[in-house]
mmCIF file of C-alpha atoms in Angstrom:
data_model
loop_
_atom_site.group_PDB
_atom_site.id
_atom_site.type_symbol
_atom_site.label_atom_id
_atom_site.label_comp_id
_atom_site.label_asym_id
_atom_site.label_seq_id
_atom_site.Cartn_x
_atom_site.Cartn_y
_atom_site.Cartn_z
ATOM 1 C CA GLY A 834 98.940 110.804 70.650
ATOM 2 C CA ALA A 835 100.858 109.055 73.477
ATOM 3 C CA VAL A 836 97.880 108.180 75.444
ATOM 4 C CA VAL A 837 98.139 105.634 78.352
ATOM 5 C CA SER A 838 95.182 104.412 80.176
ATOM 6 C CA GLN A 839 94.822 102.377 83.579
ATOM 7 C CA HIS A 840 91.986 100.287 84.979
ATOM 8 C CA PRO A 841 90.538 100.430 87.447
ATOM 9 C CA SER A 842 90.928 104.050 88.615
ATOM 10 C CA ARG A 843 90.024 103.046 92.057
ATOM 11 C CA VAL A 844 89.744 99.754 93.891
ATOM 12 C CA ILE A 845 89.002 98.772 97.445
ATOM 13 C CA CYS A 846 89.864 95.232 98.510
ATOM 14 C CA LYS A 847 90.055 93.227 101.530
ATOM 15 C CA SER A 848 93.323 92.246 103.281
ATOM 16 C CA GLY A 849 94.663 88.993 101.932
ATOM 17 C CA THR A 850 93.048 89.254 98.506
ATOM 18 C CA SER A 851 94.854 90.044 95.123
ATOM 19 C CA VAL A 852 94.186 92.976 92.894
ATOM 20 C CA LYS A 853 95.065 93.386 89.147
ATOM 21 C CA ILE A 854 95.845 96.751 87.585
ATOM 22 C CA GLU A 855 95.897 97.150 83.835
ATOM 23 C CA CYS A 856 98.039 99.617 81.970
ATOM 24 C CA ARG A 857 97.379 100.110 78.253
ATOM 25 C CA SER A 858 99.068 102.273 75.535
ATOM 26 C CA LEU A 859 96.145 103.316 73.279
ATOM 27 C CA ASP A 860 97.608 104.713 70.277
ATOM 28 C CA PHE A 861 101.323 103.402 70.195
ATOM 29 C CA GLN A 862 103.184 100.207 70.950
ATOM 30 C CA ALA A 863 105.194 100.193 73.999
ATOM 31 C CA THR A 864 108.089 97.576 74.398
ATOM 32 C CA THR A 865 108.690 98.932 77.872
ATOM 33 C CA MET A 866 106.386 100.097 80.510
ATOM 34 C CA PHE A 867 107.125 101.212 84.051
ATOM 35 C CA TRP A 868 105.201 100.842 87.311
ATOM 36 C CA TYR A 869 105.468 103.397 90.055
ATOM 37 C CA ARG A 870 103.824 103.879 93.416
ATOM 38 C CA GLN A 871 103.177 107.204 95.106
ATOM 39 C CA PHE A 872 102.276 107.897 98.682
ATOM 40 C CA PRO A 873 100.527 111.017 99.689
ATOM 41 C CA LYS A 874 102.531 114.265 99.308
ATOM 42 C CA GLN A 875 105.546 112.212 97.969
ATOM 43 C CA SER A 876 107.182 111.787 94.741
ATOM 44 C CA LEU A 877 106.934 108.813 92.360
ATOM 45 C CA MET A 878 109.045 105.743 93.202
ATOM 46 C CA LEU A 879 109.872 103.353 90.428
ATOM 47 C CA MET A 880 108.797 99.767 91.322
ATOM 48 C CA ALA A 881 109.739 97.855 88.227
ATOM 49 C CA THR A 882 110.334 98.028 84.483
ATOM 50 C CA SER A 883 108.043 95.785 82.392
ATOM 51 C CA ASN A 884 109.476 94.408 79.217
ATOM 52 C CA GLU A 885 107.198 92.839 76.625
ATOM 53 C CA GLY A 886 107.866 89.105 76.232
ATOM 54 C CA SER A 887 110.447 88.953 79.136
ATOM 55 C CA LYS A 888 110.599 89.165 82.873
ATOM 56 C CA ALA A 889 110.124 92.467 84.589
ATOM 57 C CA THR A 890 113.043 94.078 86.349
ATOM 58 C CA TYR A 891 112.326 95.077 89.892
ATOM 59 C CA GLU A 892 113.902 97.926 91.894
ATOM 60 C CA GLN A 893 115.621 97.206 95.013
ATOM 61 C CA GLY A 894 113.330 96.549 97.896
ATOM 62 C CA VAL A 895 110.250 95.638 95.751
ATOM 63 C CA GLU A 896 109.151 92.091 96.214
ATOM 64 C CA LYS A 897 108.694 90.426 92.853
ATOM 65 C CA ASP A 898 106.545 87.685 94.328
ATOM 66 C CA LYS A 899 104.178 90.290 95.881
ATOM 67 C CA PHE A 900 103.879 92.601 92.825
ATOM 68 C CA LEU A 901 103.470 90.370 89.885
ATOM 69 C CA ILE A 902 104.075 92.030 86.514
ATOM 70 C CA ASN A 903 102.975 90.562 83.212
ATOM 71 C CA HIS A 904 103.736 92.380 79.803
ATOM 72 C CA ALA A 905 101.737 90.115 77.596
ATOM 73 C CA SER A 906 101.493 92.433 74.504
ATOM 74 C CA LEU A 907 102.994 95.625 73.065
ATOM 75 C CA THR A 908 99.993 97.624 74.447
ATOM 76 C CA LEU A 909 99.278 95.946 77.747
ATOM 77 C CA SER A 910 101.116 95.537 81.005
ATOM 78 C CA THR A 911 99.386 94.258 84.223
ATOM 79 C CA LEU A 912 100.531 94.668 87.925
ATOM 80 C CA THR A 913 99.008 92.087 90.322
ATOM 81 C CA VAL A 914 99.143 92.961 94.052
ATOM 82 C CA THR A 915 99.038 89.622 95.716
ATOM 83 C CA SER A 916 97.893 88.982 99.318
ATOM 84 C CA ALA A 917 97.396 92.641 99.725
ATOM 85 C CA HIS A 918 97.838 94.358 103.129
ATOM 86 C CA PRO A 919 96.752 97.780 104.268
ATOM 87 C CA GLU A 920 100.434 98.990 103.908
ATOM 88 C CA ASP A 921 100.046 98.296 100.074
ATOM 89 C CA SER A 922 97.392 101.025 99.953
ATOM 90 C CA SER A 923 98.772 103.611 97.590
ATOM 91 C CA PHE A 924 98.563 105.435 94.211
ATOM 92 C CA TYR A 925 99.863 103.083 91.490
ATOM 93 C CA ILE A 926 100.940 104.838 88.165
ATOM 94 C CA CYS A 927 102.173 103.279 84.988
ATOM 95 C CA SER A 928 104.058 104.875 82.180
ATOM 96 C CA ALA A 929 105.183 103.961 78.706
ATOM 97 C CA ASN A 930 107.533 105.398 76.159
ATOM 98 C CA THR A 931 107.039 105.518 72.503
ATOM 99 C CA GLY A 932 110.633 104.533 71.820
ATOM 100 C CA GLY A 933 112.090 107.909 72.638
ATOM 101 C CA ILE A 934 112.938 109.306 75.962
ATOM 102 C CA GLU A 935 109.658 110.922 76.893
ATOM 103 C CA GLN A 936 107.569 108.844 79.265
ATOM 104 C CA TYR A 937 103.862 109.182 79.227
ATOM 105 C CA PHE A 938 101.903 108.386 82.333
ATOM 106 C CA GLY A 939 98.598 106.801 82.974
ATOM 107 C CA PRO A 940 96.008 108.389 85.155
ATOM 108 C CA GLY A 941 96.748 106.155 88.106
ATOM 109 C CA THR A 942 94.963 103.581 90.374
ATOM 110 C CA ARG A 943 94.114 104.437 93.847
ATOM 111 C CA LEU A 944 94.340 101.058 95.899
ATOM 112 C CA THR A 945 92.828 100.818 99.253
ATOM 113 C CA VAL A 946 93.335 97.733 101.312
ATOM 114 C CA THR A 947 90.960 97.349 104.251
ATOM 115 C CA GLY B 1471 120.358 105.983 93.916
ATOM 116 C CA GLN B 1472 120.520 109.210 92.028
ATOM 117 C CA GLN B 1473 118.699 112.122 93.706
ATOM 118 C CA LEU B 1474 117.264 115.221 92.220
ATOM 119 C CA ASN B 1475 116.951 118.349 94.599
ATOM 120 C CA GLN B 1476 114.052 120.280 93.692
ATOM 121 C CA SER B 1477 113.011 123.644 95.075
ATOM 122 C CA PRO B 1478 111.032 125.193 96.354
ATOM 123 C CA GLN B 1479 108.914 122.572 98.144
ATOM 124 C CA SER B 1480 105.823 124.741 97.844
ATOM 125 C CA MET B 1481 104.940 128.103 96.604
ATOM 126 C CA PHE B 1482 101.929 130.471 97.117
ATOM 127 C CA ILE B 1483 101.600 133.162 94.428
ATOM 128 C CA GLN B 1484 99.074 135.596 93.260
ATOM 129 C CA GLU B 1485 97.354 135.076 90.034
ATOM 130 C CA GLY B 1486 99.271 136.949 87.289
ATOM 131 C CA GLU B 1487 102.597 136.597 88.915
ATOM 132 C CA ASP B 1488 105.562 134.693 87.421
ATOM 133 C CA VAL B 1489 107.017 131.668 89.135
ATOM 134 C CA SER B 1490 110.316 129.917 88.872
ATOM 135 C CA MET B 1491 111.387 126.432 90.192
ATOM 136 C CA ASN B 1492 114.526 124.373 89.763
ATOM 137 C CA CYS B 1493 116.202 121.074 90.081
ATOM 138 C CA THR B 1494 119.785 120.310 90.782
ATOM 139 C CA SER B 1495 121.865 117.168 90.789
ATOM 140 C CA SER B 1496 125.318 116.101 91.909
ATOM 141 C CA SER B 1497 125.650 113.950 88.757
ATOM 142 C CA ILE B 1498 125.217 114.711 85.105
ATOM 143 C CA PHE B 1499 121.740 114.211 83.609
ATOM 144 C CA ASN B 1500 121.365 113.626 79.734
ATOM 145 C CA THR B 1501 117.667 114.467 79.683
ATOM 146 C CA TRP B 1502 115.443 116.758 81.647
ATOM 147 C CA LEU B 1503 111.596 116.432 81.674
ATOM 148 C CA TRP B 1504 109.094 118.572 83.449
ATOM 149 C CA TYR B 1505 105.777 117.066 84.463
ATOM 150 C CA LYS B 1506 102.556 118.461 86.152
ATOM 151 C CA GLN B 1507 100.430 116.357 88.436
ATOM 152 C CA ASP B 1508 96.876 117.203 89.421
ATOM 153 C CA PRO B 1509 95.413 115.702 92.512
ATOM 154 C CA GLY B 1510 94.384 112.034 91.749
ATOM 155 C CA GLU B 1511 95.847 111.996 88.332
ATOM 156 C CA GLY B 1512 99.114 110.829 86.726
ATOM 157 C CA PRO B 1513 101.802 113.413 85.753
ATOM 158 C CA VAL B 1514 101.437 115.105 82.316
ATOM 159 C CA LEU B 1515 104.544 115.911 80.403
ATOM 160 C CA LEU B 1516 105.085 119.616 80.007
ATOM 161 C CA ILE B 1517 108.544 120.066 78.404
ATOM 162 C CA ALA B 1518 111.333 117.771 77.375
ATOM 163 C CA LEU B 1519 114.968 118.898 77.152
ATOM 164 C CA TYR B 1520 117.680 117.028 75.272
ATOM 165 C CA LYS B 1521 120.861 118.969 75.360
ATOM 166 C CA ALA B 1522 122.870 121.247 77.598
ATOM 167 C CA GLY B 1523 121.935 124.838 77.315
ATOM 168 C CA GLU B 1524 118.751 124.175 75.510
ATOM 169 C CA LEU B 1525 115.768 126.638 76.225
ATOM 170 C CA THR B 1526 112.349 125.400 75.328
ATOM 171 C CA SER B 1527 108.859 127.005 75.718
ATOM 172 C CA ASN B 1528 105.407 125.559 75.800
ATOM 173 C CA GLY B 1529 102.954 128.386 75.909
ATOM 174 C CA ARG B 1530 103.469 130.235 79.217
ATOM 175 C CA LEU B 1531 106.036 127.668 80.298
ATOM 176 C CA THR B 1532 109.741 127.929 79.603
ATOM 177 C CA ALA B 1533 112.392 125.448 80.780
ATOM 178 C CA GLN B 1534 116.097 125.285 80.354
ATOM 179 C CA PHE B 1535 118.706 122.525 80.448
ATOM 180 C CA GLY B 1536 121.598 123.860 82.522
ATOM 181 C CA ILE B 1537 124.930 124.247 80.772
ATOM 182 C CA THR B 1538 126.634 121.984 83.348
ATOM 183 C CA ARG B 1539 123.861 119.273 82.787
ATOM 184 C CA LYS B 1540 123.349 119.165 86.388
ATOM 185 C CA ASP B 1541 120.407 121.534 86.705
ATOM 186 C CA SER B 1542 117.241 122.710 85.139
ATOM 187 C CA PHE B 1543 114.636 125.300 85.857
ATOM 188 C CA LEU B 1544 111.021 125.780 84.860
ATOM 189 C CA ASN B 1545 109.377 129.143 84.632
ATOM 190 C CA ILE B 1546 105.734 129.889 84.539
ATOM 191 C CA SER B 1547 104.664 133.358 83.443
ATOM 192 C CA ALA B 1548 101.453 135.132 84.233
ATOM 193 C CA SER B 1549 100.027 132.394 86.445
ATOM 194 C CA ILE B 1550 96.428 131.393 86.254
ATOM 195 C CA PRO B 1551 94.465 129.312 88.703
ATOM 196 C CA SER B 1552 94.574 126.076 86.528
ATOM 197 C CA ASP B 1553 98.323 126.156 87.083
ATOM 198 C CA VAL B 1554 97.789 124.897 90.566
ATOM 199 C CA GLY B 1555 99.294 121.387 91.003
ATOM 200 C CA ILE B 1556 102.537 119.668 91.685
ATOM 201 C CA TYR B 1557 105.440 120.082 89.286
ATOM 202 C CA PHE B 1558 108.173 117.501 89.077
ATOM 203 C CA CYS B 1559 111.378 117.532 87.301
ATOM 204 C CA ALA B 1560 112.629 114.163 86.172
ATOM 205 C CA GLY B 1561 115.632 112.913 84.204
ATOM 206 C CA TYR B 1562 117.885 110.162 83.076
ATOM 207 C CA PRO B 1563 121.150 110.149 84.923
ATOM 208 C CA GLY B 1564 123.995 109.052 82.852
ATOM 209 C CA SER B 1565 123.156 106.092 80.652
ATOM 210 C CA ALA B 1566 120.197 105.008 82.774
ATOM 211 C CA ARG B 1567 116.869 104.051 81.213
ATOM 212 C CA GLN B 1568 114.861 104.658 84.284
ATOM 213 C CA LEU B 1569 113.694 108.177 85.118
ATOM 214 C CA THR B 1570 114.577 109.718 88.435
ATOM 215 C CA PHE B 1571 112.075 112.119 89.821
ATOM 216 C CA GLY B 1572 112.480 115.286 91.975
ATOM 217 C CA SER B 1573 110.531 115.718 95.174
ATOM 218 C CA GLY B 1574 108.051 118.074 93.559
ATOM 219 C CA THR B 1575 106.911 121.627 93.905
ATOM 220 C CA GLN B 1576 103.378 122.191 95.184
ATOM 221 C CA LEU B 1577 102.180 125.358 93.439
ATOM 222 C CA THR B 1578 99.180 127.377 94.654
ATOM 223 C CA VAL B 1579 97.756 130.273 92.783
ATOM 224 C CA LEU B 1580 95.767 132.670 94.856
ATOM 225 C CA PRO B 1581 92.965 134.683 93.146
#
C-alpha cells in the first residue's frame, strides 16, 4: 500500500514553455500532498503543500505564479512550471501521507529546460 | 527554518560491515523518519519513530529516537551491495506538519 506515482518521469522542454507534472496516490486518498525539488547531491527542499480543494501553501522564496499547484481530487495533485528557464532544471518529487505522519514519495520527475 | 545535522556526509565500507549514521537538531522533534534514496528515484521510507527512546528494527536496519528528542541514529548491520544509496533522516519539529530533511549520508559498499 501507500504507493505514489508521478508522470512524466523525465521531461525536456524549451525555455519559455510550461510543463505539467502529475502526482497520484494510487491506493489511498491524500488530502495533503507535498512538492519538493532536489538539486544534484543535495537534500530535498519543500516547495509547497498542496491541499485538496483549497489553495496551496508555498514556502518562502517559492514563486506561486511560476509554480502552479492544483489539487483537484483526493488522489491527484499537479505542479505546472510556467515559463520555464534553465535554472528550473531539477528533480521534482511529490509526496503524500495517508492521514498519519509517514510521508510516501513518488519516483520523481527529472525536468531539463534547454 | 529548522535544520537537521546529519553525519557522516559519506561512508565507504566493506561488504559485511556494520554502519551507523545519525542526525541531531537544536530543537525538539516529535517524529523521526529514515529514508533511502537510490539515484534517480524518490526516497523510500525505511523506519518511522514516534516517541522518545523508541528502538525499531526493519530487517538489518535499526533506528532509535533519542531520549532528548533531539537526535536519532540508524544502524545497518552486515551491509550488502544493494544498501548503496543516500540515507536521509527527516522529522517534524514541534507542531509543524512539514517534514524537515537532513543533508543525507551517501553510503558506498565495496565488494
